[in-house]
XYZ file of C-alpha atoms in Angstrom:
699
model
C 0.000 0.000 0.000
C 1.454 3.364 -1.019
C 2.319 5.731 1.765
C 0.075 8.783 1.752
C 1.785 12.155 1.571
C 1.664 14.208 4.781
C -0.984 16.848 5.010
C 0.519 20.303 4.411
C 0.467 22.669 7.406
C -2.345 25.191 7.673
C -1.616 28.581 6.194
C -3.856 31.620 6.299
C -4.920 32.453 2.724
C -4.446 36.198 2.323
C -7.218 36.235 -0.268
C -9.638 35.481 2.575
C -8.693 38.759 4.268
C -9.626 40.688 1.119
C -13.310 39.894 1.703
C -15.009 42.689 3.722
C -17.394 40.326 5.517
C -14.467 38.182 6.711
C -12.564 41.205 7.993
C -15.644 42.426 9.855
C -16.225 39.023 11.459
C -12.580 38.652 12.496
C -12.557 42.154 13.945
C -15.595 41.251 16.033
C -14.020 37.934 17.096
C -10.843 39.695 18.277
C -12.827 42.285 20.193
C -14.932 39.614 21.908
C -11.837 37.554 22.731
C -10.226 40.479 24.557
C -13.490 41.291 26.364
C -14.030 37.674 27.440
C -10.431 37.186 28.625
C -9.177 39.850 30.997
C -5.431 40.290 30.333
C -4.877 40.911 34.061
C -6.047 37.372 34.918
C -3.888 35.378 32.468
C -0.234 35.109 31.558
C 0.370 37.168 28.391
C 1.996 34.295 26.495
C -0.859 31.913 27.414
C -3.392 34.515 26.323
C -1.563 35.011 23.039
C -1.275 31.311 22.161
C -4.938 30.841 23.088
C -5.863 33.723 20.815
C -4.052 32.055 17.922
C -5.839 28.761 18.542
C -9.244 30.474 18.679
C -8.640 32.638 15.607
C -7.148 29.741 13.658
C -10.311 27.743 14.256
C -12.444 30.693 13.258
C -10.426 31.256 10.087
C -10.605 27.592 9.148
C -14.369 27.769 9.597
C -14.661 30.890 7.461
C -12.452 29.344 4.806
C -14.523 26.153 4.786
C -17.753 28.158 4.587
C -16.351 30.145 1.675
C -15.412 26.961 -0.200
C -18.821 25.409 0.529
C -20.490 28.498 -0.842
C -18.364 28.297 -3.986
C -19.167 24.594 -4.337
C -22.908 25.231 -3.942
C -22.803 28.038 -6.499
C -20.848 25.852 -8.907
C -23.355 23.005 -8.526
C -26.341 25.300 -9.080
C -24.774 26.889 -12.156
C -23.810 23.481 -13.576
C -27.370 22.151 -13.155
C -28.855 25.346 -14.578
C -26.507 25.224 -17.567
C -27.385 21.567 -18.287
C -31.103 22.355 -18.149
C -30.729 25.381 -20.434
C -28.690 23.380 -22.958
C -31.362 20.631 -23.055
C -34.075 23.251 -23.491
C -32.121 24.995 -26.263
C -31.790 21.730 -28.195
C -35.575 21.301 -28.299
C -36.523 24.997 -28.530
C -33.758 27.105 -30.149
C -34.219 30.652 -28.937
C -31.792 33.632 -28.851
C -32.928 34.509 -25.326
C -32.138 30.998 -24.083
C -28.755 31.132 -25.854
C -27.932 34.444 -24.168
C -28.769 32.857 -20.801
C -26.500 29.920 -21.655
C -23.612 32.269 -22.505
C -24.164 34.231 -19.309
C -24.350 31.098 -17.161
C -21.195 29.684 -18.766
C -19.385 32.930 -18.028
C -20.447 32.857 -14.382
C -19.422 29.207 -14.080
C -16.041 29.872 -15.697
C -15.508 32.764 -13.335
C -16.183 30.582 -10.283
C -13.971 27.759 -11.521
C -11.177 30.165 -12.293
C -11.511 31.720 -8.837
C -10.943 28.310 -7.313
C -7.931 27.544 -9.510
C -6.315 30.963 -9.936
C -7.934 33.235 -7.395
C -10.706 34.743 -9.538
C -9.843 35.452 -13.186
C -11.366 38.925 -13.134
C -9.250 39.923 -10.148
C -6.096 38.579 -11.803
C -6.931 40.489 -14.964
C -7.343 43.651 -12.934
C -4.015 42.984 -11.224
C -2.254 42.680 -14.579
C -3.955 45.852 -15.775
C -2.852 47.784 -12.691
C 0.639 46.328 -12.189
C 1.682 44.559 -15.371
C 3.894 47.421 -16.591
C 4.552 49.098 -13.245
C 7.743 48.756 -11.160
C 6.290 46.001 -9.028
C 7.015 42.397 -8.073
C 4.959 41.137 -11.022
C 7.209 42.849 -13.583
C 10.342 41.892 -11.643
C 9.403 38.194 -11.748
C 8.757 38.421 -15.462
C 12.126 40.037 -16.112
C 14.111 37.527 -14.120
C 16.398 35.970 -16.708
C 16.477 32.435 -15.305
C 14.695 31.634 -12.073
C 16.955 29.807 -9.675
C 16.184 26.160 -9.706
C 14.874 25.384 -6.223
C 13.694 21.853 -7.007
C 16.016 19.195 -5.610
C 16.260 15.996 -7.632
C 18.550 14.019 -5.340
C 20.711 14.378 -2.241
C 23.731 12.183 -1.625
C 23.909 10.185 1.617
C 27.071 8.868 3.226
C 25.982 5.242 3.656
C 22.566 4.697 2.074
C 21.606 5.225 -1.585
C 20.839 8.820 -2.617
C 17.632 10.367 -1.273
C 15.154 10.961 -4.101
C 11.671 11.310 -2.600
C 10.635 14.611 -0.956
C 10.360 13.000 2.494
C 13.793 11.332 2.201
C 15.401 14.561 1.006
C 13.839 16.522 3.874
C 15.044 13.948 6.417
C 18.584 14.030 5.002
C 18.650 17.811 5.384
C 17.309 17.395 8.928
C 20.182 15.026 9.784
C 22.677 17.483 8.348
C 21.300 20.471 10.253
C 20.866 18.474 13.461
C 24.607 17.857 13.405
C 25.321 21.496 12.484
C 23.130 22.907 15.270
C 23.950 20.344 17.986
C 25.967 22.811 20.080
C 29.169 20.760 19.987
C 31.134 23.226 17.860
C 32.335 24.847 21.095
C 31.104 23.055 24.239
C 30.284 25.219 27.230
C 31.994 24.781 30.592
C 33.398 27.002 33.332
C 36.938 26.759 32.013
C 35.873 27.828 28.571
C 33.750 30.622 30.010
C 36.793 31.993 31.798
C 38.795 31.819 28.568
C 36.107 33.775 26.732
C 36.017 36.454 29.409
C 39.798 36.697 29.521
C 39.946 36.991 25.737
C 37.325 39.752 25.644
C 38.742 41.719 28.569
C 42.146 42.171 26.936
C 40.613 43.805 23.857
C 39.919 47.569 23.687
C 36.251 47.132 22.741
C 33.801 50.000 22.951
C 30.952 49.783 25.478
C 27.535 51.334 25.967
C 26.875 53.684 28.847
C 24.485 52.744 31.629
C 21.714 55.069 30.319
C 22.057 53.522 26.849
C 21.826 50.005 28.289
C 18.739 50.993 30.279
C 17.166 52.439 27.144
C 17.690 49.131 25.314
C 15.923 47.219 28.078
C 13.057 49.696 28.605
C 9.518 48.269 28.308
C 8.101 47.991 24.803
C 5.180 50.337 24.211
C 2.230 50.075 21.879
C 3.383 53.266 20.172
C 6.743 51.598 19.428
C 5.092 48.440 18.145
C 2.442 49.907 15.838
C 4.902 51.306 13.220
C 6.616 47.908 13.023
C 3.259 46.222 12.415
C 2.274 48.826 9.857
C 5.523 48.403 7.878
C 5.330 44.596 7.641
C 5.959 43.276 4.136
C 2.924 41.187 3.251
C 4.736 39.186 0.559
C 6.782 37.317 3.187
C 6.030 33.676 3.978
C 4.582 32.828 7.415
C 6.114 30.494 9.973
C 4.804 27.131 11.182
C 1.738 28.692 12.837
C 0.441 29.796 9.408
C -0.470 33.381 10.384
C 0.686 35.676 7.584
C 2.098 39.231 7.923
C -1.123 40.580 6.376
C -3.097 39.328 9.386
C -0.889 41.285 11.805
C -0.893 44.340 9.578
C -4.657 44.430 9.046
C -5.556 43.889 12.720
C -2.607 45.707 14.283
C -4.751 47.938 16.484
C -6.369 44.974 18.244
C -3.224 42.819 18.379
C -0.686 45.425 19.540
C -1.760 45.427 23.243
C -1.612 41.610 23.429
C 1.796 41.517 21.782
C 3.147 44.330 23.948
C 2.266 42.496 27.161
C 3.861 39.279 25.925
C 7.038 40.956 24.663
C 7.574 42.810 27.927
C 7.353 39.484 29.727
C 10.247 38.239 27.565
C 12.300 41.311 28.507
C 11.672 40.466 32.166
C 13.063 36.963 31.675
C 9.964 34.866 30.989
C 10.415 31.931 28.631
C 8.375 31.958 25.414
C 6.178 28.934 24.693
C 7.955 26.280 22.654
C 5.562 26.581 19.714
C 6.414 30.270 19.288
C 10.097 29.435 18.735
C 9.471 26.743 16.115
C 10.593 27.472 12.586
C 10.433 26.010 9.110
C 13.713 25.860 7.200
C 13.683 26.216 3.429
C 16.911 25.707 1.532
C 18.187 27.884 -1.317
C 20.873 26.515 -3.657
C 24.189 28.330 -3.793
C 25.283 29.267 -7.272
C 28.024 27.089 -8.699
C 27.809 24.457 -5.948
C 27.088 20.723 -6.160
C 23.240 20.463 -6.042
C 23.369 16.959 -4.547
C 25.169 18.021 -1.326
C 23.378 19.439 1.710
C 26.248 21.871 2.302
C 25.519 23.486 -1.083
C 22.280 25.026 0.197
C 21.679 28.063 2.361
C 19.125 27.521 5.161
C 16.528 30.274 5.547
C 14.421 30.082 8.696
C 10.745 30.965 8.345
C 9.987 32.191 11.846
C 6.522 32.811 13.196
C 5.595 36.387 12.363
C 4.926 37.312 16.001
C 8.521 36.411 16.948
C 9.899 38.193 13.881
C 8.066 41.324 15.024
C 9.662 40.962 18.461
C 13.113 40.484 16.889
C 12.518 43.526 14.677
C 11.752 45.708 17.709
C 14.980 44.589 19.408
C 16.957 45.022 16.179
C 15.633 48.564 15.727
C 16.767 49.455 19.228
C 20.189 47.833 18.893
C 20.927 49.239 15.422
C 20.885 52.785 16.782
C 23.997 52.009 18.854
C 25.916 49.766 16.460
C 27.853 52.566 14.692
C 29.388 53.553 18.029
C 30.220 49.931 18.996
C 31.534 48.491 15.729
C 34.656 49.816 14.002
C 34.182 51.445 10.561
C 36.023 48.471 9.035
C 32.733 46.554 9.378
C 30.113 47.885 6.948
C 27.640 44.995 6.789
C 24.170 45.805 8.209
C 25.481 48.839 10.090
C 23.380 52.007 9.628
C 24.911 54.617 7.294
C 27.536 52.157 5.998
C 27.644 50.039 2.866
C 29.751 47.825 0.624
C 31.010 50.733 -1.555
C 32.835 52.179 1.470
C 35.168 49.207 1.768
C 35.585 48.586 -1.952
C 36.659 52.177 -2.572
C 39.018 52.103 0.375
C 40.595 48.872 -0.870
C 41.124 50.370 -4.326
C 42.878 53.346 -2.765
C 45.013 51.071 -0.607
C 46.068 49.103 -3.680
C 47.043 52.369 -5.327
C 49.062 53.379 -2.271
C 50.753 49.987 -2.076
C 52.076 50.471 -5.588
C 52.926 54.146 -5.110
C 54.866 53.516 -1.887
C 56.262 50.167 -3.104
C 54.798 48.061 -0.304
C 54.656 44.418 -1.489
C 51.425 43.028 -0.125
C 48.821 40.311 -0.333
C 45.064 40.588 -0.806
C 43.331 37.785 1.105
C 39.589 37.006 1.077
C 38.595 34.598 3.861
C 35.788 32.095 3.326
C 33.881 31.394 6.538
C 32.231 27.996 6.839
C 28.547 28.364 7.864
C 29.462 31.527 9.774
C 25.991 32.456 11.059
C 25.124 28.850 11.893
C 28.228 28.150 14.004
C 28.022 31.008 16.545
C 28.329 29.606 20.068
C 25.680 30.996 22.408
C 27.915 31.126 25.487
C 30.316 33.306 23.527
C 27.402 35.423 22.228
C 26.106 36.281 25.710
C 29.593 37.182 26.947
C 30.196 39.418 23.916
C 26.963 41.293 24.598
C 27.988 41.788 28.232
C 31.433 43.008 27.170
C 29.831 45.614 24.902
C 27.734 46.799 27.844
C 24.403 45.811 26.311
C 22.968 45.162 29.776
C 21.258 42.179 31.373
C 17.763 43.444 30.548
C 18.403 43.476 26.795
C 20.342 40.196 27.011
C 17.309 38.574 28.681
C 15.161 39.854 25.845
C 17.515 38.422 23.210
C 17.914 35.112 25.064
C 14.152 34.653 24.863
C 14.660 33.953 21.149
C 17.225 31.241 21.970
C 15.679 29.389 24.919
C 14.287 26.327 23.126
C 14.201 26.917 19.361
C 13.384 24.066 17.031
C 12.982 23.655 13.298
C 11.931 21.268 10.564
C 13.036 21.292 6.927
C 10.562 21.749 4.064
C 11.546 20.664 0.548
C 9.134 20.259 -2.390
C 6.215 19.130 -0.260
C 8.328 16.999 2.068
C 8.652 17.956 5.719
C 11.203 16.509 8.125
C 10.910 15.671 11.774
C 11.515 18.613 14.175
C 14.970 18.975 15.698
C 16.432 21.276 18.352
C 18.781 24.179 17.598
C 21.611 24.667 20.100
C 23.947 27.129 18.355
C 24.017 29.717 15.572
C 22.001 32.778 14.639
C 19.142 32.223 12.226
C 19.299 33.492 8.667
C 15.945 35.192 8.252
C 15.779 36.796 11.694
C 16.079 40.638 11.680
C 18.328 40.523 14.755
C 20.821 37.916 13.479
C 23.114 40.119 11.324
C 23.444 42.676 14.111
C 24.383 40.022 16.667
C 26.846 38.491 14.222
C 28.542 41.857 13.658
C 29.070 42.167 17.415
C 30.351 38.579 17.626
C 32.942 39.152 14.898
C 34.157 42.508 16.214
C 36.513 40.941 18.843
C 38.303 38.995 16.100
C 38.614 42.136 13.998
C 39.928 44.079 16.988
C 42.458 41.354 17.764
C 43.763 41.427 14.174
C 43.854 45.234 14.108
C 45.880 45.365 17.305
C 48.245 42.473 16.615
C 51.761 43.905 16.162
C 52.928 41.018 13.942
C 50.045 41.207 11.461
C 51.004 44.034 9.144
C 48.729 45.938 6.816
C 49.346 48.662 4.269
C 50.908 51.638 6.038
C 49.509 55.100 5.392
C 51.279 57.665 7.522
C 51.206 56.377 11.081
C 48.186 54.107 10.460
C 48.039 50.486 9.361
C 45.079 49.236 7.296
C 44.473 45.499 7.449
C 40.751 44.719 7.403
C 37.581 45.250 5.404
C 34.444 43.408 6.536
C 30.916 42.994 5.253
C 29.256 40.686 7.817
C 31.254 37.424 7.471
C 33.013 38.468 4.235
C 36.530 39.399 5.385
C 39.130 40.980 3.114
C 42.667 41.547 4.401
C 45.409 43.741 2.956
C 48.584 42.182 4.353
C 52.233 43.119 4.086
C 55.151 40.987 5.297
C 53.025 37.857 4.669
C 55.732 35.422 5.818
C 55.351 36.883 9.305
C 51.739 38.066 9.184
C 50.041 34.895 7.912
C 51.214 32.521 10.707
C 50.035 35.048 13.289
C 46.755 35.458 11.432
C 46.304 31.677 11.542
C 46.873 31.783 15.281
C 44.235 34.488 15.786
C 41.672 32.607 13.688
C 42.362 29.321 15.487
C 42.086 30.721 19.020
C 38.998 32.746 18.128
C 37.320 29.738 16.504
C 37.870 27.598 19.613
C 35.920 30.136 21.676
C 33.219 31.240 19.250
C 32.674 28.339 16.830
C 33.911 30.459 13.915
C 35.725 28.397 11.273
C 37.611 29.447 8.148
C 37.747 27.200 5.095
C 41.345 27.796 4.053
C 41.119 25.908 0.759
C 38.228 28.135 -0.396
C 39.846 31.379 0.740
C 41.345 33.384 -2.119
C 44.654 35.236 -2.298
C 45.967 37.769 -4.815
C 49.610 38.789 -5.097
C 50.285 42.546 -5.025
C 53.927 43.043 -6.106
C 55.376 40.326 -3.879
C 58.808 38.979 -4.904
C 58.633 35.664 -6.818
C 60.561 33.745 -4.156
C 58.096 34.912 -1.480
C 55.123 33.874 -3.605
C 56.667 30.431 -4.179
C 57.182 29.939 -0.451
C 53.635 31.083 0.338
C 52.106 28.724 -2.221
C 53.957 25.823 -0.639
C 53.030 26.793 2.923
C 49.424 27.982 2.607
C 46.661 26.173 0.729
C 44.771 29.258 -0.373
C 43.149 29.435 -3.774
C 45.762 31.620 -5.457
C 44.145 33.916 -8.028
C 46.370 34.712 -11.013
C 44.793 38.000 -12.093
C 41.778 39.034 -10.046
C 39.908 38.316 -6.813
C 36.149 38.650 -6.290
C 34.871 40.462 -3.208
C 31.267 41.594 -2.704
C 30.507 41.139 -6.389
C 33.487 43.236 -7.549
C 36.648 41.875 -9.177
C 39.699 43.414 -7.516
C 42.929 43.376 -9.499
C 46.565 43.818 -8.552
C 46.829 46.822 -10.869
C 44.250 49.605 -10.465
C 44.083 50.363 -14.232
C 42.857 46.790 -14.786
C 39.711 47.321 -12.686
C 37.699 48.586 -15.644
C 38.454 45.639 -17.947
C 37.791 43.152 -15.122
C 34.347 44.527 -14.242
C 32.613 46.722 -16.822
C 32.841 44.758 -20.115
C 31.325 41.595 -18.640
C 28.565 43.581 -16.921
C 27.717 45.508 -20.090
C 27.651 42.278 -22.082
C 25.312 40.742 -19.487
C 22.957 43.741 -19.614
C 22.802 43.663 -23.413
C 21.983 39.958 -23.263
C 19.143 40.680 -20.827
C 17.742 43.399 -23.095
C 17.738 41.017 -26.062
C 15.855 38.461 -23.992
C 13.345 41.013 -22.699
C 12.611 42.199 -26.239
C 10.530 39.060 -26.778
C 8.279 39.888 -23.806
C 4.982 41.685 -24.292
C 5.703 44.855 -22.322
C 4.633 48.407 -23.122
C 7.297 51.029 -23.761
C 6.541 52.555 -20.356
C 7.035 49.109 -18.847
C 10.380 48.843 -20.633
C 11.518 52.081 -18.990
C 10.617 50.604 -15.613
C 12.434 47.391 -16.541
C 15.639 49.339 -17.190
C 15.336 51.184 -13.877
C 14.485 48.055 -11.863
C 17.023 45.566 -13.187
C 19.639 46.991 -15.538
C 20.342 50.311 -13.827
C 21.044 48.883 -10.306
C 23.729 46.602 -11.747
C 25.535 49.571 -13.266
C 24.892 51.836 -10.317
C 26.623 49.361 -7.995
C 29.746 49.573 -10.158
C 29.489 53.376 -10.295
C 29.305 53.575 -6.494
C 31.993 51.033 -5.674
C 34.743 51.632 -8.249
C 36.399 55.089 -8.275
C 37.784 54.645 -11.755
C 37.346 56.557 -15.026
C 35.242 55.041 -17.802
C 36.164 55.451 -21.510
C 34.128 58.351 -22.916
C 32.313 56.235 -25.527
C 31.061 53.485 -23.191
C 28.139 55.211 -21.487
C 26.791 56.926 -24.669
C 26.879 53.582 -26.494
C 25.041 51.828 -23.672
C 22.571 54.718 -23.474
C 21.775 54.170 -27.168
C 21.181 50.485 -26.449
C 18.676 51.526 -23.767
C 16.846 53.768 -26.241
C 16.690 51.012 -28.863
C 15.241 48.644 -26.283
C 12.586 51.157 -25.221
C 11.370 51.719 -28.787
C 12.110 48.179 -30.029
C 13.850 49.498 -33.138
C 10.865 51.650 -34.120
C 10.759 55.391 -34.587
C 10.872 57.194 -31.199
C 7.554 58.665 -30.107
C 9.135 61.055 -27.592
C 12.342 63.083 -27.800
C 15.313 61.901 -25.759
C 15.288 65.108 -23.747
C 11.713 64.502 -22.576
C 12.470 60.827 -22.095
C 15.284 61.606 -19.611
C 13.581 64.545 -17.908
C 12.249 63.887 -14.344
C 8.518 63.267 -14.008
C 7.995 66.346 -11.865
C 9.232 68.376 -14.843
C 6.986 66.643 -17.349
C 9.382 63.900 -18.444
C 9.372 60.106 -18.223
C 12.469 59.651 -16.013
C 14.310 57.210 -18.280
C 17.813 56.438 -16.911
C 20.492 58.965 -17.832
C 23.669 56.917 -17.322
C 26.112 59.819 -17.522
C 24.185 61.711 -14.862
C 24.019 58.655 -12.604
C 27.766 58.122 -13.004
C 28.623 61.702 -12.035
C 26.145 61.644 -9.162
C 27.641 58.442 -7.762
C 31.095 60.035 -7.627
C 29.861 63.317 -6.149
C 27.878 61.419 -3.518
C 31.099 60.013 -2.101
C 32.568 63.496 -1.753
C 29.410 64.716 -0.024
C 29.492 61.750 2.353
C 33.078 62.485 3.299
C 32.237 66.080 4.117
C 29.041 65.398 6.051
C 28.194 63.983 9.432
C 27.010 60.380 9.111
C 25.731 58.124 11.859
C 26.808 60.453 14.662
C 30.470 60.360 13.526
C 32.046 63.158 11.550
C 32.259 61.769 8.044
C 35.153 64.070 7.131
C 37.300 62.892 10.012
C 36.478 59.183 9.739
C 36.878 59.011 5.965
C 40.060 61.061 5.898
C 41.670 58.718 8.409
C 40.751 55.752 6.237
C 41.623 57.305 2.858
C 44.984 59.026 2.456
C 44.925 62.520 0.935
C 47.380 61.727 -1.850
C 45.045 58.973 -3.176
C 42.280 61.356 -4.250
C 43.734 61.746 -7.738
C 42.283 58.301 -8.456
C 38.817 59.781 -8.696
C 37.124 59.610 -12.104
C 37.406 62.798 -14.074
C 40.837 63.804 -12.795
C 43.255 62.801 -15.530
C 46.267 64.611 -14.133
C 48.450 62.736 -11.606
C 49.649 66.077 -10.246
C 46.265 66.983 -8.789
C 46.099 65.887 -5.191
C 43.060 67.528 -3.607
C 39.339 66.921 -3.665
C 38.718 70.417 -5.008
C 40.515 69.465 -8.225
C 37.971 66.717 -8.852
C 34.833 68.783 -8.433
C 34.908 70.879 -11.637
C 35.822 67.866 -13.729
C 33.031 65.742 -12.301
C 30.447 68.446 -12.615
C 31.534 69.149 -16.163
């Protein structure tokens, strides 16, 4: 007898909440629930879980009633249509035929509603959003959707897993081992080592008033904006309640959530079912699709706990710029990837100008977010002065989390999570940045790990979350000490570097030194270029253009040829350029401070125009096409203007106050004055100052 497939978990259909009568009934049910259950007489978490059980039952009932109504209407229309067709065969009559056509249309509409969510509504959606800069157009423009279906997963002893349930169970075994907490076992001796390690580092700390502010009670006024800004396109967690439910009924739900969240800040343990999660796996590009390690786990948390994590993340993010060194730009307010890329380019220029043989090293962390040891995490938060109140609130998310893996309809058994920060939680990247800061501080302060010297400063590190790029001089001395730092830090935190996947690029090192390094260190030695944050870095700064722009321009032209076969209006094609093609170029404009040949942007601009008009005669002049909408234009991308703006933006950021730190001071200490001649537009090596760049860029 064939094994029946497991019943899929309940999920609130958002289409149900679009019906006014359902919204009215749910609003009444929530009001009655609060009136019948005095919050002062029940624990907030018990009241909340009871509310979800009651509302889930009510929603299931409303959904069933809706489907029964559709079924009854379908049956009546089918019987009516059969009777009319029999009558028309015996008595042909135009009136009867018109009734048949009308009845068929109503029946088709009902059947389509069941299969596609009401054909008329879908048609309206296409009419309203088909050519607008929305998710519908973005999905259509996606060149090749990533293949998320998993055909087979290799197993160590048994034959490969091929059925959805077997594949899900194999992933569960893999993640059970990854999250079993044995990457760095906790004991008193280890705890003392962690504290000793953290105490010797000159880490920044929060003041007592700042720590008290982090742990202050959550208010309804603080919670309502978070509920209002929820993105409704996100998938729900195991409880099935979607973000739209919380957003639509935020006024009624905010008081219940506030009481429960404040209990977590006081040290109360959340119910186990609130901390459950569903893990979906996303394939990594270029990896073996039959290996579990080739997939990135994304945790689908229950929306109520994601809201709680978002509130804590919003509070903590306000203080991160003052706690984390500017070397770290990942998920820190007012910082971004272009900051570190531009600094690295300038450091490469300085290394050549000052004749400092150096090495560019990109470290590959193995499951960085998933390997964080919780004992180390709590001690790091204490060392940064976060305060016990906020730590209690964060620990509520890590008391007894569990997860199960979902793949193509298969669902694994639940398993416990004992280490790591979850990918998909708003708080995780902020906690990870704090966890990695001690390692960065240790490397920065190590006297025998040398970076590129600029004046009396030494620049060694660039970080974007777990993506670490090092600029190292004296590698024969620096690399063994770097190994020592990584090894000791990994023993305390669970952090692990995959040396064989880490990449190294030689910057003017003598041949005998390179030969010795290749024999001693098993890095992946790059002959010409090294990729970091989507940018190819080269040993010679003049090679940056040929390593980045031609391939990107070729890719964009290929996309435009593919999109030409799609049925999109010319207004929709303008939006397509701004949504997909322009961001790719804008990232290069913002990250690479290099000049572009004068013919490149005009040629690409002409390609954009040909795509908009599909080779036909233009219906609007180019001037009006590029003009902003507020001035009567259509806001088509003007690449030359975007390029100049991207360069000027960097100058404005240097001379402005960002994130509570003087941008002029912080940027000038990171970027040496004599490197400014590398800015696009300045073609004279004699020009040293920023003022020399401004007229050229504006021109």
